[in-house]
Coordinates of C-alpha atoms in Angstrom, one line a residue:
M1 CA 23.0 -20.6 -30.6
A2 CA 24.3 -20.6 -34.4
T3 CA 25.2 -17.2 -35.4
I4 CA 24.8 -16.2 -39.3
E5 CA 27.9 -14.2 -40.5
G6 CA 27.0 -10.6 -41.4
A7 CA 23.6 -10.4 -39.6
A8 CA 22.9 -8.0 -36.9
P9 CA 23.4 -9.5 -33.5
A10 CA 20.2 -10.5 -31.7
G11 CA 18.8 -8.3 -28.8
P12 CA 18.7 -9.2 -25.4
A13 CA 16.5 -11.9 -24.1
A14 CA 13.0 -10.7 -23.1
L15 CA 13.3 -12.0 -19.7
S16 CA 16.7 -10.3 -19.0
T17 CA 17.6 -7.0 -18.0
P18 CA 18.7 -4.7 -21.0
D19 CA 22.3 -3.4 -20.8
T20 CA 20.9 0.2 -21.0
H21 CA 18.7 -0.6 -17.8
I22 CA 21.2 0.9 -15.5
F23 CA 21.7 4.1 -17.5
E24 CA 17.7 4.6 -17.2
Q25 CA 17.5 4.6 -13.5
D26 CA 16.9 7.8 -11.5
V27 CA 19.4 7.9 -8.6
G28 CA 18.3 11.3 -7.4
A29 CA 19.8 14.7 -7.1
A30 CA 22.5 13.4 -4.8
Q31 CA 24.3 11.6 -7.8
I32 CA 28.0 12.0 -7.7
T33 CA 29.1 12.8 -11.3
K34 CA 32.5 13.3 -13.0
D35 CA 32.1 16.9 -13.4
L36 CA 32.1 17.2 -9.5
P37 CA 35.6 17.4 -7.9
R38 CA 36.6 14.3 -6.1
P39 CA 36.0 15.0 -2.3
S40 CA 38.9 14.7 0.3
D41 CA 39.3 11.9 2.7
E42 CA 38.1 14.1 5.5
Q43 CA 34.8 15.0 3.5
L44 CA 34.1 11.4 2.9
Y45 CA 34.7 10.4 6.5
D46 CA 31.9 12.9 7.4
T47 CA 29.8 12.2 4.7
Y48 CA 29.5 8.4 5.4
E49 CA 29.5 9.0 8.9
I50 CA 32.3 6.5 9.9
E51 CA 32.4 7.2 13.4
R52 CA 28.8 6.8 14.1
T53 CA 28.9 3.5 12.0
V54 CA 31.7 2.0 14.0
R55 CA 30.2 2.9 17.3
E56 CA 26.8 1.1 16.2
I57 CA 28.5 -1.9 15.0
Q58 CA 30.5 -2.2 18.2
D59 CA 27.5 -1.7 20.4
G60 CA 25.5 -4.3 18.5
R61 CA 28.2 -6.9 18.7
W62 CA 27.9 -7.7 15.1
H63 CA 30.4 -10.0 13.3
R64 CA 29.4 -10.1 9.8
V65 CA 28.5 -6.6 8.2
A66 CA 26.9 -6.0 4.9
L67 CA 27.5 -2.6 3.3
Q68 CA 24.8 -1.8 0.7
F69 CA 25.6 1.1 -1.8
P70 CA 23.4 2.6 -4.4
D71 CA 25.2 2.6 -7.9
H72 CA 26.5 6.1 -7.9
M73 CA 28.2 5.6 -4.4
L74 CA 30.2 2.4 -5.3
V75 CA 33.0 4.7 -6.4
D76 CA 33.5 5.4 -2.6
A77 CA 32.9 1.8 -1.4
P78 CA 36.7 0.9 -1.1
F79 CA 37.3 4.0 1.0
V80 CA 34.4 3.3 3.3
V81 CA 35.6 -0.3 3.8
R82 CA 39.1 0.8 4.7
A83 CA 37.8 3.5 7.0
L84 CA 35.5 1.0 8.9
S85 CA 38.1 -1.5 9.1
R86 CA 40.8 1.0 10.7
G87 CA 37.9 2.5 13.1
L88 CA 36.9 -1.1 14.3
K89 CA 40.4 -2.4 14.9
E90 CA 41.2 1.0 16.9
A91 CA 37.9 0.4 18.8
K92 CA 39.0 -3.3 19.7
R93 CA 42.6 -1.9 20.9
V94 CA 40.9 0.8 23.0
G95 CA 38.6 -1.8 24.5
R96 CA 41.6 -4.1 25.4
R97 CA 43.4 -1.1 27.1
R98 CA 40.2 -0.5 28.9
G99 CA 40.0 -4.2 30.1
S100 CA 36.8 -5.0 28.2
V101 CA 38.1 -8.0 26.5
P102 CA 36.9 -11.4 28.1
S103 CA 39.1 -13.0 30.4
A104 CA 40.6 -16.5 29.7
D105 CA 37.9 -18.5 31.9
H106 CA 35.0 -16.5 30.0
E107 CA 33.2 -18.3 27.6
I108 CA 33.8 -16.6 24.1
T109 CA 30.5 -15.9 22.3
R110 CA 29.9 -14.7 18.9
G111 CA 29.3 -11.1 20.1
D112 CA 32.7 -11.1 21.9
L113 CA 34.5 -11.7 18.6
P114 CA 35.9 -8.6 16.6
V115 CA 34.1 -7.8 13.2
Q116 CA 36.1 -9.8 10.8
K117 CA 34.0 -9.5 7.5
L118 CA 32.8 -6.5 5.7
F119 CA 30.7 -7.3 2.6
I120 CA 30.1 -4.8 -0.2
L121 CA 26.5 -5.3 -1.9
A122 CA 27.2 -3.8 -5.1
D123 CA 23.9 -4.8 -7.3
T124 CA 20.8 -4.8 -5.3
S125 CA 18.0 -7.3 -6.0
Y126 CA 15.4 -4.7 -6.1
G127 CA 15.3 -0.8 -5.7
A128 CA 18.3 0.9 -4.2
C129 CA 15.8 2.6 -1.6
C130 CA 15.1 -0.8 -0.1
V131 CA 17.3 -2.9 2.2
D132 CA 18.4 -5.9 0.4
E133 CA 18.1 -8.7 2.8
V134 CA 18.1 -11.4 0.2
A135 CA 21.7 -10.4 -0.7
A136 CA 22.9 -9.8 2.8
E137 CA 21.6 -13.1 3.9
H138 CA 23.7 -14.9 1.1
A139 CA 26.7 -13.6 2.9
D140 CA 25.2 -14.7 6.3
A141 CA 25.4 -11.2 7.6
D142 CA 24.2 -10.1 11.1
V143 CA 23.5 -6.4 10.1
V144 CA 23.1 -4.3 7.0
V145 CA 24.6 -0.8 6.6
H146 CA 22.4 1.0 4.1
Y147 CA 23.9 4.0 2.7
G148 CA 22.2 6.8 0.8
R149 CA 18.5 7.9 0.4
S150 CA 16.0 5.3 1.7
C151 CA 12.3 4.5 1.9
L152 CA 12.7 3.3 5.6
S153 CA 10.2 0.6 4.9
A154 CA 10.4 -1.7 7.9
T155 CA 12.4 -4.9 7.3
A156 CA 11.4 -8.5 8.1
R157 CA 14.5 -10.2 9.1
L158 CA 17.7 -8.3 9.7
P159 CA 18.7 -5.1 11.6
V160 CA 19.6 -2.1 9.7
I161 CA 22.2 0.9 10.2
Y162 CA 20.9 3.7 8.1
V163 CA 23.6 6.3 6.8
F164 CA 21.8 8.8 4.7
T165 CA 25.1 10.4 4.0
R166 CA 25.7 14.3 4.2
P167 CA 25.9 15.9 0.9
S168 CA 27.0 19.6 0.8
F169 CA 24.2 22.2 0.5
N170 CA 24.4 25.9 0.1
I171 CA 21.8 27.5 2.3
E172 CA 21.5 31.0 1.1
P173 CA 20.1 30.3 -2.2
C174 CA 17.4 28.1 -0.5
V175 CA 16.6 31.0 2.0
Q176 CA 16.3 33.7 -0.8
A177 CA 14.1 31.3 -2.8
F178 CA 11.8 30.7 0.2
E179 CA 11.4 34.5 0.9
Q180 CA 10.3 35.1 -2.7
L181 CA 7.6 32.6 -2.7
H182 CA 6.3 33.3 0.7
S183 CA 6.0 37.1 1.5
N184 CA 3.5 36.6 4.1
Q185 CA 5.3 35.6 7.4
Q186 CA 2.2 34.3 9.0
S187 CA 1.5 31.5 6.5
K188 CA 1.5 27.9 7.8
I189 CA 4.4 26.2 6.1
I190 CA 5.9 23.0 6.6
L191 CA 9.8 22.7 6.0
M192 CA 10.9 19.2 4.6
A193 CA 13.7 17.8 2.7
D194 CA 14.9 14.5 0.8
I195 CA 16.5 12.4 3.4
P196 CA 20.2 12.9 2.6
F197 CA 19.6 16.9 2.9
S198 CA 17.4 16.6 6.1
H199 CA 20.3 17.5 8.5
H200 CA 20.4 21.0 6.8
L201 CA 16.9 21.7 7.9
P202 CA 17.5 22.9 11.5
E203 CA 19.9 25.6 10.1
V204 CA 17.3 26.8 7.5
Y205 CA 14.6 26.8 10.1
A206 CA 16.7 29.0 12.4
I207 CA 17.5 31.5 9.8
L208 CA 13.9 31.9 8.7
T209 CA 12.7 32.2 12.2
E210 CA 15.1 35.1 12.7
K211 CA 13.9 36.9 9.7
G212 CA 10.2 36.9 11.2
Y213 CA 8.6 33.7 10.0
S214 CA 6.5 32.8 13.0
N215 CA 4.3 29.8 11.5
L216 CA 7.0 27.2 10.5
Y217 CA 6.9 23.6 11.5
L218 CA 10.3 21.7 11.1
T219 CA 9.9 18.1 10.3
S220 CA 12.2 15.3 11.4
I221 CA 12.5 11.7 10.2
V222 CA 10.7 8.9 11.6
H223 CA 10.2 5.2 10.4
N224 CA 6.7 5.6 9.6
A225 CA 5.6 5.3 5.7
S226 CA 2.0 5.4 6.9
S227 CA 2.1 8.9 8.4
P228 CA 0.4 11.8 6.3
L229 CA 3.8 12.9 5.6
P230 CA 5.6 9.7 4.9
N231 CA 8.4 8.9 7.3
R232 CA 8.0 12.5 8.7
T233 CA 6.7 14.0 11.8
V234 CA 3.5 16.2 11.3
P235 CA 2.0 19.2 13.2
E236 CA 0.1 18.5 16.4
E237 CA -3.2 19.4 14.9
V238 CA -2.8 17.2 12.1
V239 CA -2.1 14.0 14.5
D240 CA -5.5 14.3 15.6
D241 CA -7.2 15.2 12.3
A242 CA -5.3 14.2 9.1
S243 CA -7.5 16.5 7.1
A244 CA -6.0 19.7 8.8
L245 CA -3.0 19.1 6.7
S246 CA -4.9 20.6 3.7
E247 CA -4.2 24.0 5.4
W248 CA -0.5 23.7 5.3
T249 CA 2.0 24.5 2.3
L250 CA 5.1 22.5 2.0
F251 CA 8.4 23.7 1.3
H252 CA 10.7 20.8 0.0
I253 CA 14.3 20.8 -0.5
S254 CA 15.4 18.6 -3.4
E255 CA 13.1 16.9 -5.9
P256 CA 11.1 14.1 -4.2
P257 CA 10.2 10.6 -5.7
Q258 CA 7.3 10.7 -7.9
A259 CA 5.4 8.4 -5.4
L260 CA 5.9 10.9 -2.4
L261 CA 5.0 13.8 -4.8
L262 CA 1.7 12.2 -5.5
T263 CA 1.1 11.4 -1.8
L264 CA 1.9 15.0 -0.7
A265 CA -0.2 16.6 -3.5
S266 CA -3.4 14.8 -2.3
H267 CA -3.1 16.1 1.0
L268 CA -1.5 19.5 1.1
K269 CA -2.7 23.0 0.2
A270 CA 0.3 23.7 -2.0
I271 CA 3.8 22.2 -2.7
H272 CA 6.9 24.4 -3.4
I273 CA 10.3 22.5 -4.6
F274 CA 13.6 23.9 -4.1
S275 CA 15.9 22.4 -6.8
V276 CA 19.3 21.6 -5.3
S277 CA 21.1 21.7 -8.8
H278 CA 19.6 24.6 -10.2
H279 CA 19.1 26.8 -6.9
S280 CA 15.7 27.7 -7.8
A281 CA 12.1 27.1 -6.2
G282 CA 8.8 26.5 -8.1
E283 CA 5.2 25.3 -7.4
V284 CA 4.3 22.0 -8.8
D285 CA 0.5 22.0 -8.0
S286 CA -0.7 21.8 -11.6
S287 CA 1.4 19.0 -12.7
S288 CA 0.9 16.9 -9.6
K289 CA -2.9 17.3 -10.0
I290 CA -2.6 16.2 -13.8
A291 CA -0.5 13.3 -12.7
L292 CA -3.3 12.3 -10.2
R293 CA -6.1 12.5 -12.7
R294 CA -4.1 10.3 -15.1
R295 CA -3.8 7.8 -12.3
Y296 CA -7.5 7.6 -12.1
A297 CA -7.8 7.2 -15.7
L298 CA -5.5 4.4 -15.6
L299 CA -7.4 2.6 -13.0
T300 CA -10.6 2.9 -14.6
S301 CA -9.5 1.6 -17.8
L302 CA -8.7 -1.7 -16.1
T303 CA -12.1 -2.3 -14.6
T304 CA -13.3 -4.8 -17.3
I305 CA -10.1 -6.9 -17.8
P306 CA -10.3 -10.5 -16.8
V307 CA -6.7 -11.4 -15.8
F308 CA -4.4 -9.4 -13.4
G309 CA -0.7 -10.0 -12.9
I310 CA 0.7 -9.5 -9.5
L311 CA 4.3 -8.1 -9.7
I312 CA 6.2 -8.7 -6.4
N313 CA 9.0 -6.4 -6.4
T314 CA 10.3 -6.9 -3.0
L315 CA 11.1 -9.9 -0.5
S316 CA 12.4 -7.7 2.3
V317 CA 9.5 -5.2 3.2
R318 CA 7.5 -6.4 6.3
N319 CA 4.1 -7.8 5.6
Y320 CA 4.5 -8.2 1.7
M321 CA 3.1 -11.6 2.0
S322 CA 0.1 -10.3 3.7
I323 CA -0.6 -7.7 1.0
L324 CA -0.1 -10.5 -1.6
N325 CA -2.9 -12.7 0.1
H326 CA -5.1 -9.6 0.3
V327 CA -4.7 -8.8 -3.3
K328 CA -5.3 -12.3 -4.6
G329 CA -8.4 -12.4 -2.4
I330 CA -9.9 -9.4 -3.7
I331 CA -9.2 -10.2 -7.3
A332 CA -10.9 -13.6 -6.6
A333 CA -13.7 -12.2 -5.0
A334 CA -14.4 -9.9 -7.9
G335 CA -14.6 -13.1 -10.2
K336 CA -11.2 -12.4 -12.0
K337 CA -8.2 -14.6 -12.5
S338 CA -4.7 -13.5 -11.1
Y339 CA -1.0 -14.9 -11.7
T340 CA 1.9 -14.0 -9.6
F341 CA 5.2 -13.2 -10.7
V342 CA 8.6 -12.2 -8.7
V343 CA 10.6 -9.7 -10.5
G344 CA 13.7 -8.0 -9.5
K345 CA 14.1 -5.1 -11.7
V346 CA 11.0 -4.4 -13.5
N347 CA 11.2 -3.4 -17.2
P348 CA 8.8 -3.4 -20.1
A349 CA 10.6 -6.4 -22.0
K350 CA 10.1 -8.6 -19.1
I351 CA 6.4 -8.3 -18.6
A352 CA 5.4 -7.9 -22.2
N353 CA 6.1 -11.6 -22.4
F354 CA 2.7 -12.4 -20.7
S355 CA 0.1 -11.0 -23.3
E356 CA -2.8 -12.8 -21.5
V357 CA -2.4 -10.3 -18.6
G358 CA -4.4 -7.1 -19.0
G359 CA -3.1 -5.3 -16.1
W360 CA -0.4 -5.4 -13.3
V361 CA -0.4 -4.8 -9.7
V362 CA 2.9 -3.9 -8.2
I363 CA 3.9 -5.0 -4.6
G364 CA 6.9 -3.2 -3.4
C365 CA 8.0 -0.5 -1.1
W366 CA 5.9 2.7 -1.1
E367 CA 8.4 4.3 -3.2
S368 CA 9.0 1.4 -6.0
S369 CA 5.5 0.4 -6.6
L370 CA 4.8 3.4 -8.8
F371 CA 5.6 3.1 -12.3
E372 CA 4.8 6.0 -14.8
S373 CA 6.7 4.9 -17.9
K374 CA 4.7 5.1 -21.4
D375 CA 6.8 2.2 -22.5
F376 CA 5.0 -0.5 -20.7
W377 CA 2.5 -2.4 -22.7
K378 CA -0.3 -2.8 -20.2
P379 CA -0.8 -0.5 -17.1
L380 CA 0.9 -1.0 -13.8
I381 CA -1.1 0.0 -10.7
T382 CA -0.8 -0.1 -6.8
P383 CA -2.8 -2.1 -4.2
F384 CA -4.6 1.0 -3.2
E385 CA -5.5 1.6 -7.1
L386 CA -6.5 -2.1 -7.4
E387 CA -9.2 -1.6 -4.7
L388 CA -10.8 1.1 -6.6
T389 CA -10.5 -0.6 -9.9
L390 CA -12.4 -3.6 -8.5
K391 CA -15.5 -1.4 -7.2
S392 CA -18.7 -1.1 -9.3
D393 CA -19.2 2.4 -11.1
N394 CA -21.7 3.2 -8.3
E395 CA -19.3 2.4 -5.5
R396 CA -16.2 3.9 -7.1
L397 CA -15.7 7.5 -5.6
W398 CA -12.4 9.4 -6.5
T399 CA -11.6 11.8 -3.5
G400 CA -8.3 12.9 -4.9
Q401 CA -6.8 11.0 -2.0
W402 CA -3.6 8.8 -3.0
T403 CA -1.1 6.7 -1.4
S404 CA 1.3 4.0 -2.3
D405 CA 1.9 2.5 1.3
F406 CA 0.2 -1.0 1.2
Q407 CA 0.2 -1.0 5.0
K408 CA -2.8 1.7 4.9
V409 CA -4.6 -0.9 2.5
L410 CA -4.1 -3.8 5.3
D411 CA -5.1 -1.6 8.1
A412 CA -8.2 -0.1 6.3
S413 CA -9.1 -3.9 5.3
A414 CA -8.7 -4.9 9.0
G415 CA -11.0 -2.1 10.2
E416 CA -13.7 -2.9 7.6
A417 CA -13.6 -6.7 8.8
E418 CA -14.1 -5.7 12.4
A419 CA -16.9 -3.5 11.6
D420 CA -18.7 -5.8 9.1
T421 CA -21.0 -8.0 11.3
V422 CA -23.5 -10.4 9.8
P423 CA -26.6 -10.7 11.4
R424 CA -27.7 -14.3 12.4
V425 CA -31.1 -16.0 12.4
M426 CA -32.4 -19.2 14.0
I427 CA -33.7 -21.8 11.5
N428 CA -35.0 -25.0 12.8
G429 CA -33.1 -24.2 16.1
D430 CA -29.7 -23.7 14.2
D431 CA -27.5 -20.7 14.3
Q432 CA -26.9 -19.7 10.8
R433 CA -25.9 -16.5 8.9
S434 CA -28.9 -14.9 7.3
S435 CA -26.8 -14.0 4.2
E436 CA -26.3 -17.7 3.6
A437 CA -28.3 -19.5 0.9
S438 CA -28.2 -22.7 -1.2
P439 CA -25.4 -22.6 -3.6
A440 CA -27.5 -23.1 -6.8
S441 CA -29.8 -20.0 -5.9
A442 CA -26.8 -17.8 -4.9
T443 CA -25.1 -18.5 -8.2
S444 CA -28.2 -18.1 -10.3
S445 CA -29.4 -15.0 -8.5
D446 CA -25.8 -13.3 -8.8
E447 CA -25.2 -14.1 -12.4
E448 CA -28.8 -12.9 -13.5
S449 CA -28.5 -9.9 -11.6
E450 CA -25.3 -8.8 -13.1
P451 CA -25.5 -5.4 -14.8
P452 CA -23.9 -5.4 -18.4
E453 CA -20.3 -4.1 -18.4
F454 CA -18.7 -1.8 -21.0
D455 CA -15.4 -1.0 -21.8
L456 CA -15.0 2.8 -21.1
R457 CA -12.2 3.4 -23.9
T458 CA -14.1 1.7 -26.7
G459 CA -17.9 1.8 -25.4
R460 CA -18.1 -2.1 -26.4
Y461 CA -20.0 -4.6 -24.2
V462 CA -17.6 -6.8 -22.3
S463 CA -19.0 -10.5 -21.6
H464 CA -15.8 -12.0 -20.3
S465 CA -14.6 -9.7 -17.5
R466 CA -15.4 -12.1 -14.8
P467 CA -14.1 -15.5 -15.9
M468 CA -14.0 -17.1 -12.6
G469 CA -17.5 -16.3 -11.6
H470 CA -18.7 -13.4 -9.6
G471 CA -18.7 -12.6 -5.6
K472 CA -20.1 -15.3 -3.5
A473 CA -21.1 -17.6 -6.4
G474 CA -17.5 -17.7 -7.7
R475 CA -16.4 -18.5 -4.1
Q476 CA -18.9 -21.2 -3.5
R477 CA -18.0 -23.0 -6.9
V478 CA -14.3 -22.8 -5.9
A479 CA -15.2 -24.3 -2.6
Q480 CA -17.5 -27.1 -4.0
T481 CA -14.8 -28.1 -6.7
S482 CA -11.9 -28.1 -4.1
K483 CA -13.9 -30.4 -1.8
G484 CA -14.8 -32.7 -4.6
D485 CA -11.1 -32.8 -5.9
A486 CA -9.9 -33.6 -2.3
M487 CA -12.1 -36.7 -2.2
T488 CA -10.5 -38.4 -5.3
G489 CA -7.0 -38.7 -6.4
A490 CA -7.5 -40.3 -9.6
L491 CA -6.1 -38.8 -12.8
T492 CA -8.6 -38.3 -15.7
H493 CA -7.6 -38.0 -19.3
R494 CA -8.4 -34.5 -21.1
P495 CA -9.7 -34.9 -24.6
K496 CA -7.7 -33.2 -27.2
G497 CA -8.5 -29.5 -27.5
D498 CA -9.7 -29.1 -23.9
V499 CA -8.0 -26.6 -21.7
A500 CA -7.1 -27.0 -18.2
N501 CA -9.7 -26.1 -15.5
I502 CA -9.2 -24.4 -12.3
H503 CA -11.8 -25.4 -9.7
G504 CA -14.0 -26.2 -12.3
V505 CA -13.5 -23.0 -14.4
P506 CA -11.6 -23.0 -17.6
S507 CA -8.1 -21.5 -17.0
P508 CA -8.0 -18.0 -18.6
A509 CA -4.3 -18.5 -19.5
A510 CA -5.0 -21.9 -21.1
E511 CA -7.7 -20.3 -23.2
H512 CA -5.4 -17.5 -24.5
L513 CA -2.6 -20.1 -25.4
R514 CA -5.2 -22.0 -27.3
D515 CA -7.0 -19.3 -29.3
G516 CA -4.7 -16.3 -28.9
R517 CA -1.2 -17.6 -29.7
T518 CA -0.2 -19.0 -33.2
W519 CA 2.9 -20.8 -31.7
Q520 CA 2.3 -22.9 -28.5
G521 CA 5.6 -24.4 -28.0
L522 CA 7.9 -27.2 -29.6
G523 CA 6.0 -29.6 -31.6
S524 CA 2.7 -27.5 -31.7
D525 CA 3.2 -27.2 -35.3
F526 CA 3.0 -30.9 -35.8
E527 CA -0.6 -32.9 -35.6
A528 CA -0.3 -35.5 -32.9
S529 CA -1.4 -38.9 -33.7
P530 CA -4.4 -40.1 -31.4
L531 CA -3.4 -42.3 -28.6
V532 CA -4.2 -45.9 -29.2
E533 CA -5.4 -48.0 -26.0
N534 CA -4.0 -51.5 -25.5
K535 CA -6.0 -54.4 -24.5
D536 CA -4.5 -53.9 -21.0
G537 CA -6.2 -50.5 -21.0
K538 CA -2.8 -48.6 -21.3
F539 CA -2.1 -46.0 -24.1
R540 CA 0.5 -46.8 -26.5
G541 CA 2.9 -44.0 -26.8
A542 CA 4.4 -42.6 -30.2
P543 CA 7.3 -44.4 -31.8
M544 CA 11.0 -43.3 -31.0
E545 CA 12.6 -41.4 -33.9
E546 CA 16.3 -40.6 -34.2
G547 CA 16.6 -36.8 -34.3
R548 CA 19.5 -34.4 -35.1
H549 CA 22.8 -34.6 -33.4
G550 CA 26.2 -32.8 -33.5
I551 CA 27.1 -29.0 -32.9
A552 CA 24.9 -26.0 -33.5
R553 CA 26.5 -24.8 -36.7
A554 CA 26.7 -28.3 -38.3
Y555 CA 23.8 -30.6 -37.4
S556 CA 23.5 -33.9 -39.0
S557 CA 20.4 -36.1 -39.0
A558 CA 19.4 -39.5 -40.5
D559 CA 18.2 -37.9 -43.4
S560 CA 21.6 -36.3 -44.2
K561 CA 23.5 -39.6 -43.7
T562 CA 21.0 -41.3 -46.2
A563 CA 21.5 -38.5 -48.7
S564 CA 25.3 -38.9 -48.4

């Protein structure tokens, strides 16, 4: 690209990640900063649980191991690799002395070989909380060792060793803050901590129990994001009845992610958070309720938009393809259009390129699918919020419950499908569903019975909120057109000015390109000459013309040669 001397350099391409993106990421309270002293080798050995990691790698008999670090832990990656290498070599020598090495006549398999390769995954494809199976498979890894805090989402392909690390923690200020907040020692209180600090909870629990608190519940880590307390155990009474969680107050060590905070706020009586950096605790009940109301206002603002974009922000979380199909299905059933995008690290510049999209649905892990930034041009919602968005005003009911785990959406959909039985009737001896009707009558009745829709923000009537047809009528039109398209493979010439059709319905994106954009691509500012049909029935193309050639700063063309 040519550069004009003295002009300001152009900004980053809209589809790329800005250079400042890394500085805007929230890496949590456990971030290692330059102000903190460098830990000793003994502290790092304990923090990264080298001994346990070596033992699990040996037990799994893995040969190629990928080590995934968040950005703020990369400074310790060389030490971890050296420590693991020494530990694995020592374990192999101990195994030889004990006679566990296979004999000469034993067939050597992949599992019998020593660990030879350790790979550092320095730049994750998606969020740091998720296991990067894509990058690990590029290295042909057998297992991934994930360091730091994690969303604990179930992976699809590779086994994972989780090392949450063990950051230091001063327990005395935490106990003092707890006593100041909870003077009643009979209160029902749940003790919970961010995953890297969870190993300190038993000591905090023991101290508080000695001080007379008799109604405490100590959580432990489980791999279940669909739990009422995501990835944590719950009191026995909550196992039978999830609504019983509203009687409990939560004391949480370290600031939780926003998605976790909204989930907890919609289930618990109150939440108190102890800040590890400031050594203070406070209640976040009012701010979390405001955030929940803001999410509800956000989803109601998308009820009349015709086009949704689906952002796939993971390729590793189990069942992400199932939720993708579910989201596409309910959008199509509502008569709206959807387009699917796979985006690694979402930022406003990337998705601002698609102006025809009125709102975005993020498919990712339960922590990374929530975006609260005001920099995005169009709202971003979760699959759970999408289901509320697509309901009519009479059906939509906001109970205050909120979740970002798409597995709950799939489970609820499966339960509704099992409970939804359509009665059958006998017509002329044939077993048919009573709800079936002729395509023409269904289409006309659905469209004529449609109530008018109004934009809640502007109060204006919206006539194009369902470009693909509504409900059953839209699905029947799609089925009929698909059947007709399958019967013929002939190409048809589309007159100039017409837009592409999808199952007999004009494409919303094509209409937007034609009507909403002044520039439609290279050559769009030239009037194309009409095609001329030959005697053989073939169309004659445009004549070839010599274009510019040369290097970018000094192009030459036929006109310049003639002038010279």
